[in-house]
Coordinates of C-alpha atoms in Angstrom, one line a residue:
X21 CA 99.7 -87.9 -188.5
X22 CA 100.5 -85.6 -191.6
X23 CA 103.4 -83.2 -192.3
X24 CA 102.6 -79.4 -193.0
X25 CA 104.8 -78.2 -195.3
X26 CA 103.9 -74.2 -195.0
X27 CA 101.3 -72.5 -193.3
X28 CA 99.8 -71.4 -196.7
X29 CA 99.7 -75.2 -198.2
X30 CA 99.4 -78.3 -197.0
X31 CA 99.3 -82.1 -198.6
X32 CA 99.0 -85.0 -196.4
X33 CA 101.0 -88.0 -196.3
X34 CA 98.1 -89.7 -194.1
X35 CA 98.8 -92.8 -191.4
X36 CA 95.1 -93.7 -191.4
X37 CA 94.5 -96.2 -188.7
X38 CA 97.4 -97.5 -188.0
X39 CA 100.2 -98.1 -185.4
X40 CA 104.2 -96.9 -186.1
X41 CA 105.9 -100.4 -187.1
X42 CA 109.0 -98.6 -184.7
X43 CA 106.9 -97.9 -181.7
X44 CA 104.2 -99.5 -179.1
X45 CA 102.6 -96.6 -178.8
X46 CA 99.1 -96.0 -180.3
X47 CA 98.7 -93.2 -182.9
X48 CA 95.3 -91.6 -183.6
X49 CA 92.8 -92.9 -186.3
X50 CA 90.6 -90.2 -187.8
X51 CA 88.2 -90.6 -190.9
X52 CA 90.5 -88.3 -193.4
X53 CA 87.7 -85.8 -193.3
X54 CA 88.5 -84.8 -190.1
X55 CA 92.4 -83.3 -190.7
X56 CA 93.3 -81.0 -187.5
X57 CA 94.2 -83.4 -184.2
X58 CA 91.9 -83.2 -181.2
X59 CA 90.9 -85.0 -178.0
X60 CA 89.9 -88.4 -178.6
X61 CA 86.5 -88.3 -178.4
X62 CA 83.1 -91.0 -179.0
X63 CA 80.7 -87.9 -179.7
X64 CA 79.7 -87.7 -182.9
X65 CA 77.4 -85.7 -185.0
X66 CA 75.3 -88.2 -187.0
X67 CA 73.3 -86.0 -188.8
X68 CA 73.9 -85.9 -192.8
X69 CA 74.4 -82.2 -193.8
X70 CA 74.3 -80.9 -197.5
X71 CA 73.7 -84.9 -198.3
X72 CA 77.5 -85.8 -196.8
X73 CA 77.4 -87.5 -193.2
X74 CA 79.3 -85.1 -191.1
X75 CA 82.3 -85.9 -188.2
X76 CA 83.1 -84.0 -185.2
X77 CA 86.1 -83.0 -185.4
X78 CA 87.3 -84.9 -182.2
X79 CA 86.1 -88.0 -183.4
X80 CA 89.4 -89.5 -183.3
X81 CA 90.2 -93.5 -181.7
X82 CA 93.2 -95.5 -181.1
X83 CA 94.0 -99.3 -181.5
X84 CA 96.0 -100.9 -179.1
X85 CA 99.3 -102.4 -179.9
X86 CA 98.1 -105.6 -177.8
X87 CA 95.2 -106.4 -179.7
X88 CA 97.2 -106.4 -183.1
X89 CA 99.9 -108.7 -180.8
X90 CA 97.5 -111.8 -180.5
X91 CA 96.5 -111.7 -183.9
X92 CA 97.2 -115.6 -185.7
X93 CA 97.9 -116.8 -182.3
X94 CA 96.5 -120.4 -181.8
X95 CA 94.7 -120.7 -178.6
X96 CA 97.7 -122.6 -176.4
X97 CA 95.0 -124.3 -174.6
X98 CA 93.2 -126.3 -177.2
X99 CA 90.6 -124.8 -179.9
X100 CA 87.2 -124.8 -179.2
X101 CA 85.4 -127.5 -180.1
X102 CA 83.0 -127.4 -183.2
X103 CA 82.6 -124.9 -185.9
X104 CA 82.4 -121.7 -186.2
X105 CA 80.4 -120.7 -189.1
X106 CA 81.2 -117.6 -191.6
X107 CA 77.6 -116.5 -193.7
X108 CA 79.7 -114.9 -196.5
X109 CA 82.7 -115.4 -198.1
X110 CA 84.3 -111.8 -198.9
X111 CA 86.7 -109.8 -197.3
X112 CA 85.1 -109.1 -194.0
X113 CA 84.2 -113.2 -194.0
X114 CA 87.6 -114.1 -195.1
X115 CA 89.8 -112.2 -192.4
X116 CA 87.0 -113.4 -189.7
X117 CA 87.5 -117.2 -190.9
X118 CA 91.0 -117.0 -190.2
X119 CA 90.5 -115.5 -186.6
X120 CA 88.3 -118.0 -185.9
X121 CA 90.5 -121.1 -187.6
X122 CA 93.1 -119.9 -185.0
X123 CA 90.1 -120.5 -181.7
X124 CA 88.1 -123.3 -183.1
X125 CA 88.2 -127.1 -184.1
X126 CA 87.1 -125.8 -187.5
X127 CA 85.9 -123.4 -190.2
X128 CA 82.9 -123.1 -192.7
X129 CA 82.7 -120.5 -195.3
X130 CA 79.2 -120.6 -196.7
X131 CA 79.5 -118.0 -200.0
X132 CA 76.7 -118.0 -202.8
X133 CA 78.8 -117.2 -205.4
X134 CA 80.4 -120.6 -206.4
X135 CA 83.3 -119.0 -208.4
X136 CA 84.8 -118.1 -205.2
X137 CA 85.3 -122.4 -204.2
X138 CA 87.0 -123.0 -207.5
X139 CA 90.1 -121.6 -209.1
X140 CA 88.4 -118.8 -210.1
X141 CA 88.5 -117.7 -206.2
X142 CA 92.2 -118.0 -206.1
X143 CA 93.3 -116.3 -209.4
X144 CA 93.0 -113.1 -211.2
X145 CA 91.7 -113.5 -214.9
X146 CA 94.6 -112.5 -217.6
X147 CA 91.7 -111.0 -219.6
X148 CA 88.4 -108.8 -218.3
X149 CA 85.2 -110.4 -220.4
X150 CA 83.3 -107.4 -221.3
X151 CA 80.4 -105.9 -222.5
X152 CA 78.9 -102.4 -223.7
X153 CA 77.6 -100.8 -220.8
X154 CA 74.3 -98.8 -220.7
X155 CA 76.3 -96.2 -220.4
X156 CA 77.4 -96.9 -223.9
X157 CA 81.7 -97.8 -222.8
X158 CA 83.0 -100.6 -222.5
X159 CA 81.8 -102.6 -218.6
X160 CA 83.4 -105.2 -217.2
X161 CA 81.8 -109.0 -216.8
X162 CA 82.5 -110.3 -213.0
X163 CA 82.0 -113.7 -211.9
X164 CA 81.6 -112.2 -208.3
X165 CA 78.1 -110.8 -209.5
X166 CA 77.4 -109.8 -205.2
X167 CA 80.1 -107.4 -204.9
X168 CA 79.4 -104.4 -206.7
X169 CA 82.8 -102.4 -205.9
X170 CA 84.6 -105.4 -207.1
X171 CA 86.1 -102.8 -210.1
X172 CA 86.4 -100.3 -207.9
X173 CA 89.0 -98.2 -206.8
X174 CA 90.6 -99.9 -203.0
X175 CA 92.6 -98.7 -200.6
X176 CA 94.3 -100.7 -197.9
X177 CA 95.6 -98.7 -195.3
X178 CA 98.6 -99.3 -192.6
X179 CA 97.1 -100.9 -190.1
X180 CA 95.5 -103.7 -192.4
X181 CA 98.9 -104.5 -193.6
X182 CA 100.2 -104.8 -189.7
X183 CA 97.6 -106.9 -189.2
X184 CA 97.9 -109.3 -192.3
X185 CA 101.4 -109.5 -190.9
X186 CA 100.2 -110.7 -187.6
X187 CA 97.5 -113.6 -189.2
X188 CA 99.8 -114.8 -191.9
X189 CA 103.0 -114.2 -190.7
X190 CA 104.6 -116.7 -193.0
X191 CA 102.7 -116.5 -196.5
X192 CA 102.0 -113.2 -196.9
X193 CA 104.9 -112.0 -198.7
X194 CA 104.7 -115.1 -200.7
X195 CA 101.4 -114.9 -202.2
X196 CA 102.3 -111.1 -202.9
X197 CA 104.8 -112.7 -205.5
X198 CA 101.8 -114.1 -207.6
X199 CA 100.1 -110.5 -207.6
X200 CA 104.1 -109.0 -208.8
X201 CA 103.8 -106.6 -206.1
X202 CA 105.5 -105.7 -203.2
X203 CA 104.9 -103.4 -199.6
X204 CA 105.1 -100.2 -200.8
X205 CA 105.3 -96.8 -198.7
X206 CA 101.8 -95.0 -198.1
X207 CA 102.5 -92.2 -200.6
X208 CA 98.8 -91.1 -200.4
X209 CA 98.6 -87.7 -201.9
X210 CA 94.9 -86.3 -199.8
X211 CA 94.3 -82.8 -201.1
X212 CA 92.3 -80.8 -198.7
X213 CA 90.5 -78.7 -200.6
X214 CA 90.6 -75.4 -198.5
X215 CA 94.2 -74.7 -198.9
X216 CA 95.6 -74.4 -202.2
X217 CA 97.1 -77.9 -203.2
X218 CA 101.2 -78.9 -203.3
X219 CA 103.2 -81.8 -203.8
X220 CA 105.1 -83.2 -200.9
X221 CA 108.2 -85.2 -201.2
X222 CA 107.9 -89.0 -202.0
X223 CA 108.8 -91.4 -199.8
X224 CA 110.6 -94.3 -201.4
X225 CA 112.6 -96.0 -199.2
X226 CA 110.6 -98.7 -196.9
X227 CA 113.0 -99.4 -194.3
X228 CA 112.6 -95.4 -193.4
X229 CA 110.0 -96.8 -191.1
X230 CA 106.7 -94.6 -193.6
X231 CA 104.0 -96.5 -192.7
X232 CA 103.7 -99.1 -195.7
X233 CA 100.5 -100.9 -197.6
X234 CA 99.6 -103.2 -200.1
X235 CA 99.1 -102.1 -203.6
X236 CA 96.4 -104.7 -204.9
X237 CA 93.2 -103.4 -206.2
X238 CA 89.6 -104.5 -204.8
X239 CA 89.7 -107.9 -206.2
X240 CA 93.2 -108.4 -206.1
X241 CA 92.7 -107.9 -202.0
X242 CA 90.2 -110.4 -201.8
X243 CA 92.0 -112.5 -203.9
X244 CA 95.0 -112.9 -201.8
X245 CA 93.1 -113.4 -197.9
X246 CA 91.6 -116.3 -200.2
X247 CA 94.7 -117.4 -201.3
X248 CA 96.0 -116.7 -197.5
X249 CA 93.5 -118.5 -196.3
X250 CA 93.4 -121.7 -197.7
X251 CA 96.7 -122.0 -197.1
X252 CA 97.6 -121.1 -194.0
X253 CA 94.2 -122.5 -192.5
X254 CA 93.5 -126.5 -193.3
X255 CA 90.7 -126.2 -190.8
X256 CA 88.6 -123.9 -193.2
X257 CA 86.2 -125.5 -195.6
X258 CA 84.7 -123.7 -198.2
X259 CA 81.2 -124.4 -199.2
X260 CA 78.7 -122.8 -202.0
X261 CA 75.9 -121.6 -200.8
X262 CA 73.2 -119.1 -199.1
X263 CA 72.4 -119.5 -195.7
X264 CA 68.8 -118.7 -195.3
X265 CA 67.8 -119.4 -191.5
X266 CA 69.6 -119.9 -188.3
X267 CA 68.1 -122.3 -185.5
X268 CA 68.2 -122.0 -181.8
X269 CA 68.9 -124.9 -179.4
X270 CA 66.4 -126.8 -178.1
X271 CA 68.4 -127.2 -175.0
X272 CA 67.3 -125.7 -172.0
X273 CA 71.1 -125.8 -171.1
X274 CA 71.9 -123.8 -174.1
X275 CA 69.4 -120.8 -173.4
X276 CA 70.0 -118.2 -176.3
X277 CA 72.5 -119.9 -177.9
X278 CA 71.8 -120.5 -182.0
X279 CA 73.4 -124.0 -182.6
X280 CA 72.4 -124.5 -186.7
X281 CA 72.2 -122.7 -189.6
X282 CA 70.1 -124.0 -192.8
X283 CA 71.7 -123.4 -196.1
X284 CA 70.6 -123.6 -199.6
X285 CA 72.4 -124.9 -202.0
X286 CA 71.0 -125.6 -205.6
X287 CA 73.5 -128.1 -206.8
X288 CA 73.0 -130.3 -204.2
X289 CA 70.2 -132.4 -203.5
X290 CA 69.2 -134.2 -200.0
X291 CA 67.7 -137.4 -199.8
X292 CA 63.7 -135.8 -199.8
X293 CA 64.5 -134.3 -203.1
X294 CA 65.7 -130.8 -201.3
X295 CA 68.1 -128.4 -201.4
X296 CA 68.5 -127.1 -197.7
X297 CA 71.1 -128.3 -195.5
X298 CA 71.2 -127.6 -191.6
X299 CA 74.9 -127.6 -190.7
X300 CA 75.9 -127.5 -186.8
X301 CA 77.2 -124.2 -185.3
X302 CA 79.1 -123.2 -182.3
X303 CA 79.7 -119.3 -183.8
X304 CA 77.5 -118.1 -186.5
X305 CA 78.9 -114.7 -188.4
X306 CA 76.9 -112.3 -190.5
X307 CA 79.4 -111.7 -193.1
X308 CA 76.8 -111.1 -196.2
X309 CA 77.6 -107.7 -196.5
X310 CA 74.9 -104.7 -197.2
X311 CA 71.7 -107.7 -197.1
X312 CA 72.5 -107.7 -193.1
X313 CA 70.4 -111.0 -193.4
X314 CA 71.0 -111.3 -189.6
X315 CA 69.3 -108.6 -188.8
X316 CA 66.7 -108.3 -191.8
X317 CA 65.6 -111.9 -191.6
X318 CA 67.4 -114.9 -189.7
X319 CA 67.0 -113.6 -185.9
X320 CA 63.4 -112.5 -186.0
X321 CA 62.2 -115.9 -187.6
X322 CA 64.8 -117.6 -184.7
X323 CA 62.5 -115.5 -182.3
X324 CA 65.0 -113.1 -181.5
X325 CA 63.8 -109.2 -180.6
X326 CA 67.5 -107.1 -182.1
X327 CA 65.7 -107.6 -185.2
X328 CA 64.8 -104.9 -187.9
X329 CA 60.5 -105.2 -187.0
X330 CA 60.9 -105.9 -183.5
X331 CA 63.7 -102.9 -182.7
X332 CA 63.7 -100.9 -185.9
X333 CA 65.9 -98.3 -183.7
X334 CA 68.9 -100.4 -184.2
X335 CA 69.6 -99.6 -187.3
X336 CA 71.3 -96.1 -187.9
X337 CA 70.6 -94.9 -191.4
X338 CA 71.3 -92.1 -194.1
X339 CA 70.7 -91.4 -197.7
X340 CA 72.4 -89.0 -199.8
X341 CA 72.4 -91.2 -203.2
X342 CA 75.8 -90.9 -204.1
X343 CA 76.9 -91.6 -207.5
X344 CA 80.4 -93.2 -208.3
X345 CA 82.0 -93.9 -211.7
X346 CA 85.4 -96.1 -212.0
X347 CA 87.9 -96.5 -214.9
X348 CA 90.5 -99.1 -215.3
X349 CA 92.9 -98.3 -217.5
X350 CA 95.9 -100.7 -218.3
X351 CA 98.9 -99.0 -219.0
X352 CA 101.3 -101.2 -221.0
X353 CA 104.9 -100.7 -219.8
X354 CA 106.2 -98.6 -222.4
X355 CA 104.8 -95.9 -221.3
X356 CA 105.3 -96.3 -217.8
X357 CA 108.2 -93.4 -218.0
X358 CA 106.1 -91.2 -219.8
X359 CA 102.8 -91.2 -217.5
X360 CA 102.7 -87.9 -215.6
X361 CA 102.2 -89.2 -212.1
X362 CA 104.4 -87.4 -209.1
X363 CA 106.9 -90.2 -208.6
X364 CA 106.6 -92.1 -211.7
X365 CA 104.4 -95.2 -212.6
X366 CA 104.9 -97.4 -209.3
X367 CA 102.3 -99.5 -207.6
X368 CA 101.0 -98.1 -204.5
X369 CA 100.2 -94.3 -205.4
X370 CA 96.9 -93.2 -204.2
X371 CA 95.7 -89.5 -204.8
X372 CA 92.2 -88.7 -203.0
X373 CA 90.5 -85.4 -203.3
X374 CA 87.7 -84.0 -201.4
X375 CA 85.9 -81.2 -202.3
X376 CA 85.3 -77.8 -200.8
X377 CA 81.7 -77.8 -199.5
X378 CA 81.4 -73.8 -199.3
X379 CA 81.6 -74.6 -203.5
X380 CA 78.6 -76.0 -203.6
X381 CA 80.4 -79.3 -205.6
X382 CA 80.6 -82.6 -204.0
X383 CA 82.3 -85.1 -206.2
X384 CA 85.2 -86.6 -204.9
X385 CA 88.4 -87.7 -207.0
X386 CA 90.9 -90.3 -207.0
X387 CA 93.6 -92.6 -208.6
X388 CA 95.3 -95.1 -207.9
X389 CA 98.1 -97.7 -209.0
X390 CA 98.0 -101.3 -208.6
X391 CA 98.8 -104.8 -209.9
X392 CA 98.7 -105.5 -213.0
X393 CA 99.8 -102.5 -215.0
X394 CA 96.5 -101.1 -213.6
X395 CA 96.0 -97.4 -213.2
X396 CA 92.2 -96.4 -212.0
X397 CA 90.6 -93.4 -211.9
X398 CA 87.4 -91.9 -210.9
X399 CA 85.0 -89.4 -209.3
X400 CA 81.6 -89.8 -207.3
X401 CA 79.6 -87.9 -204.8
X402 CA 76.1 -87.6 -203.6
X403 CA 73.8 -86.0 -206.5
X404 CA 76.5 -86.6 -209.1
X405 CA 73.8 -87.0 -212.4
X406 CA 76.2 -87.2 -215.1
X407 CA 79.5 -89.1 -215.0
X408 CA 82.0 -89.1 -217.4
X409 CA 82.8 -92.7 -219.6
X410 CA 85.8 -91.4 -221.6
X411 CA 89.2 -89.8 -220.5
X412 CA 87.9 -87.0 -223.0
X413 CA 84.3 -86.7 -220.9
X414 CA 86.7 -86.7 -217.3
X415 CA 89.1 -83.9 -218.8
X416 CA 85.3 -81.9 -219.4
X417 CA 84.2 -82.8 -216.4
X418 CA 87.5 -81.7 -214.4
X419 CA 88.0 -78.3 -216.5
X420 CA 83.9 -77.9 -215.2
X421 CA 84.6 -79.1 -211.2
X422 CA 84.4 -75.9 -209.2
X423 CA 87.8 -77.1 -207.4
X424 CA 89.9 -76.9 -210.4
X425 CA 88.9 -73.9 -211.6
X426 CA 89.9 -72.4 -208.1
X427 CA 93.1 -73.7 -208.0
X428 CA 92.2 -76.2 -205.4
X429 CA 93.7 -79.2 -207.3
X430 CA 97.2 -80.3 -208.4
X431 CA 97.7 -79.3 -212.4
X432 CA 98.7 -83.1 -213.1
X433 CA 95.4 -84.8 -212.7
X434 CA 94.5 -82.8 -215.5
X435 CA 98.0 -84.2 -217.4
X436 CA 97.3 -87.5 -216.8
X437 CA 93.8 -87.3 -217.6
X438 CA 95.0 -86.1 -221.3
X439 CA 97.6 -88.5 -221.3
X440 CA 95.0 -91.2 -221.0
X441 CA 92.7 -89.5 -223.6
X442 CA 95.9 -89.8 -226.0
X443 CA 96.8 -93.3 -225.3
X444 CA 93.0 -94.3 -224.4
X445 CA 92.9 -97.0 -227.3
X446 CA 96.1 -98.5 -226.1
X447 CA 95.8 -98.7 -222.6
X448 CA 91.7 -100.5 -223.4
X449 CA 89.5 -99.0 -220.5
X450 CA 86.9 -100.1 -219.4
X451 CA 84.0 -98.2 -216.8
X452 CA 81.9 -99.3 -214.1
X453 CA 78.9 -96.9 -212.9
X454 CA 77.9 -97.5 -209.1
X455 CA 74.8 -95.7 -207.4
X456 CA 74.9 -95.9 -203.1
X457 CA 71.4 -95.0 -202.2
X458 CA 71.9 -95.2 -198.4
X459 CA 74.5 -96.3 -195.5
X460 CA 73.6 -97.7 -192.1
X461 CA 74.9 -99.3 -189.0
X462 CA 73.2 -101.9 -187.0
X463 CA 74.0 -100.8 -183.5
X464 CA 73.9 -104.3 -181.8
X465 CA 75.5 -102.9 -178.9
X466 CA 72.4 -101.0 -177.7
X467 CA 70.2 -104.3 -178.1
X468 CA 68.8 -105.1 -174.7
X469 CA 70.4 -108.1 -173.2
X470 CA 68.5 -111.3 -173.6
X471 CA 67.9 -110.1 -177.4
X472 CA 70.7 -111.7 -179.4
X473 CA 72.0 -115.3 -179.3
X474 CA 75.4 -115.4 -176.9
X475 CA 77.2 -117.2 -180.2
X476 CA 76.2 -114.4 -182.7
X477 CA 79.2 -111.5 -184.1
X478 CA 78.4 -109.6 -187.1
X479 CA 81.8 -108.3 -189.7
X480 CA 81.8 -106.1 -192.5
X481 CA 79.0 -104.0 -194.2
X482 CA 76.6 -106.6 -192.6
X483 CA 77.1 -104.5 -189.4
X484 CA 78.3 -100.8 -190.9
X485 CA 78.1 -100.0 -194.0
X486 CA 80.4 -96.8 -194.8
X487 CA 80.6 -94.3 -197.5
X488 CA 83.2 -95.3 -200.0
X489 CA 84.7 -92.0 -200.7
X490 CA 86.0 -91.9 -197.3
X491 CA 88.2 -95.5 -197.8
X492 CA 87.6 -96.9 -194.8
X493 CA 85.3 -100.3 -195.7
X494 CA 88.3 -102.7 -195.3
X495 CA 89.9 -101.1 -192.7
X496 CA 86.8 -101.0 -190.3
X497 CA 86.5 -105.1 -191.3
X498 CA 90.0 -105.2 -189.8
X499 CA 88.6 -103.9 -186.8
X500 CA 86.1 -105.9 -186.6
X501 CA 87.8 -109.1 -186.4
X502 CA 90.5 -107.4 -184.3
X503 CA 87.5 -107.2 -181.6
X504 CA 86.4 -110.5 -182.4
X505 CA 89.8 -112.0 -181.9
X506 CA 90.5 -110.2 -178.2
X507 CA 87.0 -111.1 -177.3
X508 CA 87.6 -115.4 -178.4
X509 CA 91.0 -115.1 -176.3
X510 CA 89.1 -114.2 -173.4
X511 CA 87.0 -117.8 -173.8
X512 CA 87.9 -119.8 -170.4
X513 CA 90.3 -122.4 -171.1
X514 CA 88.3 -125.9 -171.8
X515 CA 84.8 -123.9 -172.4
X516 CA 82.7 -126.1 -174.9
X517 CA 80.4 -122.9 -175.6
X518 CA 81.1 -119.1 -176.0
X519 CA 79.9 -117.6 -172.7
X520 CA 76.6 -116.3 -172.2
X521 CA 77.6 -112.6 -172.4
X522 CA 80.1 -112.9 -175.8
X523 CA 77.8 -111.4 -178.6
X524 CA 76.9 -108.5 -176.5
X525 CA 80.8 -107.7 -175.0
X526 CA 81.6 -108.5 -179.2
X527 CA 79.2 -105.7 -180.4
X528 CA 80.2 -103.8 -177.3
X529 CA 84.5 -103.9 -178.5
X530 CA 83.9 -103.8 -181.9
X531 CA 81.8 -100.5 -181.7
X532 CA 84.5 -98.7 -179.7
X533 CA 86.6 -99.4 -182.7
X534 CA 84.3 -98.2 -185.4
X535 CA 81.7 -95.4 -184.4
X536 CA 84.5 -93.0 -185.3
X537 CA 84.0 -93.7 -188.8
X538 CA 80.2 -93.0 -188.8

């Protein structure tokens, strides 16, 4: 899991979730705030301490080889009939629609943000539109107005890359060509902050069998499963819109079962002058992210209980307010050579540091290189009132953090923070300000059976929504359709529904996979 280079200073070269490429044996997923091995363990301290959600340090898990085997297998004995329908259309929706294109007839992605159906949802824009920012920088201009991290800093770790090996076996390295990047070797730098920091040796060479990623930044990622998805999967259709209710089946036969879902859609009008559809549903998803619709509004009106009124227990929630603030600089290539970055200017460095909590400071900091020429930086934590919108405010605001001044971080952040101060006209920044006020899981697994519809599953941050500054939002969506993948290959061959236990043995798989991360 990490290499300890001396017993006096340590730097990680993390594995975080993932599975040797060379090996079928499972390795151990921790949350990269917990950095000393330990029994695997499901007991976790969920209390919030000093305004940071604290892990035991066992809370370690493992992901079986065989569940990453079945991954973009087609069911060998027929689909299931009818459609599976995806309520959201980003990350977490995207990966699910292409489980579920490989187990049913076919595939509905219902996403209110109509960029994402044209060919704005399949390309990167040459130029960022921008705007001055309250903060007084220059702020980006997104069509993707729903997804606040979409200029944020990303990380994709190991075992999403094994995985998007596994569902698109034959495009993947394809699409990669339009994003001009390739796999590149994990070389994430994690400085943990009680041990004074060192560099460890870079890892070039991807055939060394280094665990490798993707270097594509947050909407370069869901740029790409888009691009994977449409095509790979002919059976998905894409459709604009909100889904605003789901509808149980009349059927006596079909006890618990939701069968529609009503969507809203402005541009279109029915024949009584509306704008609601009711579309026909074998699967319905909550993929709509931090809004948990599901459980904040669509089962209680289909007369569901595991609803936020009925069984406000469900939900597992704390708030520490953290504060993030993101730069993207674009460094033109000339001065690629020159950027002081251990290893040179190559896609696919990421440096995360966490802070020492006996100091009393809890912001966070990280770079990152990606597609594009881009090269973020940036720095949040809970409490964190003033943030920096120049490289000249970050170099104050690094020379201030209580880490730096006790040696605790490596002496080139503060290069390349100068460097970027001297070539900050050049390389045209721009700065996104994010505020998290809280983080929750829905624990669906403790709802009472007889409470949720048997064709219900729930992906994403519309089940668990993480912290950011521990990196693991796209990797627990990765799990998530994992569990929902294993639990659709256990369908009976020739079933025309899901059977009456799937939601619950779903919520049951998938949170064996994720409460480490809480």
């Amino acid at each position: 899991m990490f290499t300890q280079h001396t017993t006096q200073s340590i730097t990680l070269d993390i594995l975080i979730g993932g599975i040797s490429p060379h090996s079928e044996k499972p390795l151990l997923f921790t949350n990269h705030s917990s950095l000393k091995p330990a029994a695997t363990s499901s007991k976790l301290n969920s209390k919030p301490r000093n305004g940071v959600q604290q892990h035991s340090p066992s809370a370690f898990h493992t992901l079986s080889p065989s569940e990453l085997k079945y991954l973009g297998v087609v069911r060998s004995q027929g689909r299931i009939p009818g459609t599976a329908v995806i309520c959201g259309g980003s990350i977490a929706g995207l990966l699910a629609a292409a489980v579920c294109a490989d187990n049913f007839e076919s595939v509905l992605i219902v996403e209110p943000d109509a960029c994402t159906n044209d060919e704005r949802g399949i390309e990167l824009p040459v130029t960022i539109e921008r705007r001055t920012g309250s903060h007084g920088a220059p702020a980006p201009i997104s069509d993707r107005k729903r997804v606040m991290q979409w200029f944020c800093t990303h990380i994709l770790h190991p075992v999403s890359y094994m995985a998007l090996q596994r569902l698109f076996p034959n495009d993947l390295n394809t699409e990669l060509q339009y994003f001009q990047v390739k796999p590149a070797v994990a070389q994430w730098k994690a400085a943990p902050s009680w041990e004074p920091y060192r560099e460890c040796s870079d890892r070039n060479d991807i055939t060394s069998g280094a665990p490798l990623s993707i270097p594509l930044s947050r909407a370069g990622y869901e740029t790409l499963l888009r691009r994977l998805v449409k095509k790979s999967r002919p059976n998905v259709e894409f459709s604009a819109g909100t889904v605003i209710a789901v509808r149980d089946a009349k059927d006596a036969l079909q006890s618990n079962t939701l069968d529609r879902v009503v969507v809203r859609n402005p541009s279109i009008l029915t024949l009584d002058g509306g704008n609601l559809n009711e579309v026909q549903a074998r699967l319905v998803i909550d993929a709509t992210g931090p809004a948990q619709a599901g459980f904040t509004k669509w089962l209680k009106a289909a007369g569901y209980d595991a609803n936020h009124v009925t069984m406000p227990h469900l939900r597992d929630e704390y708030k520490p307010t953290t504060q993030v603030v993101n730069a993207i600089y674009t460094v033109p290539s000339h001065l690629h050579a020159q950027i002081p970055v251990p290893g040179g200017f190559k896609p696919g460095m990421v440096f995360i540091f966490n802070p020492d909590p006996s100091l009393r400071d809890k912001r966070g900091i990280w770079s990152q290189i990606t597609e594009g020429n881009q090269l973020l930086v940036g720095m949040g934590g809970p409490g964190m009132t003033r943030r920096p919108h120049s490289a000249s405010e970050f170099v104050t605001t690094l020379l201030d953090h209580a880490d730096f001044k006790h040696g605790r971080m490596p002496p080139w952040i503060l290069d390349l923070c100068r460097f970027l101060e001297e070539h900050e006209a050049e390389c045209e920044p721009f700065w996104t300000d994010l505020t998290y006020p809280s983080y929750h899981w829905v624990k669906y697994q403790e709802a009472p059976y007889g409470t949720l519809p048997r064709n219900f599953a729930v992906v994403g941050d519309a089940s668990m929504r993480l912290n950011p500054l521990a990196a693991q939002g796209c990797t627990k969506a990765m799990y998530d359709v994992v569990a929902l993948n294993s639990c659709l290959n256990s369908v009976p061959s020739g079933a025309t529904q899901l059977p009456e236990d799937f939601s619950i043995k779903f919520f049951q798989t998938q949170a064996l996979r994720i409460e480490h991360m809480w």
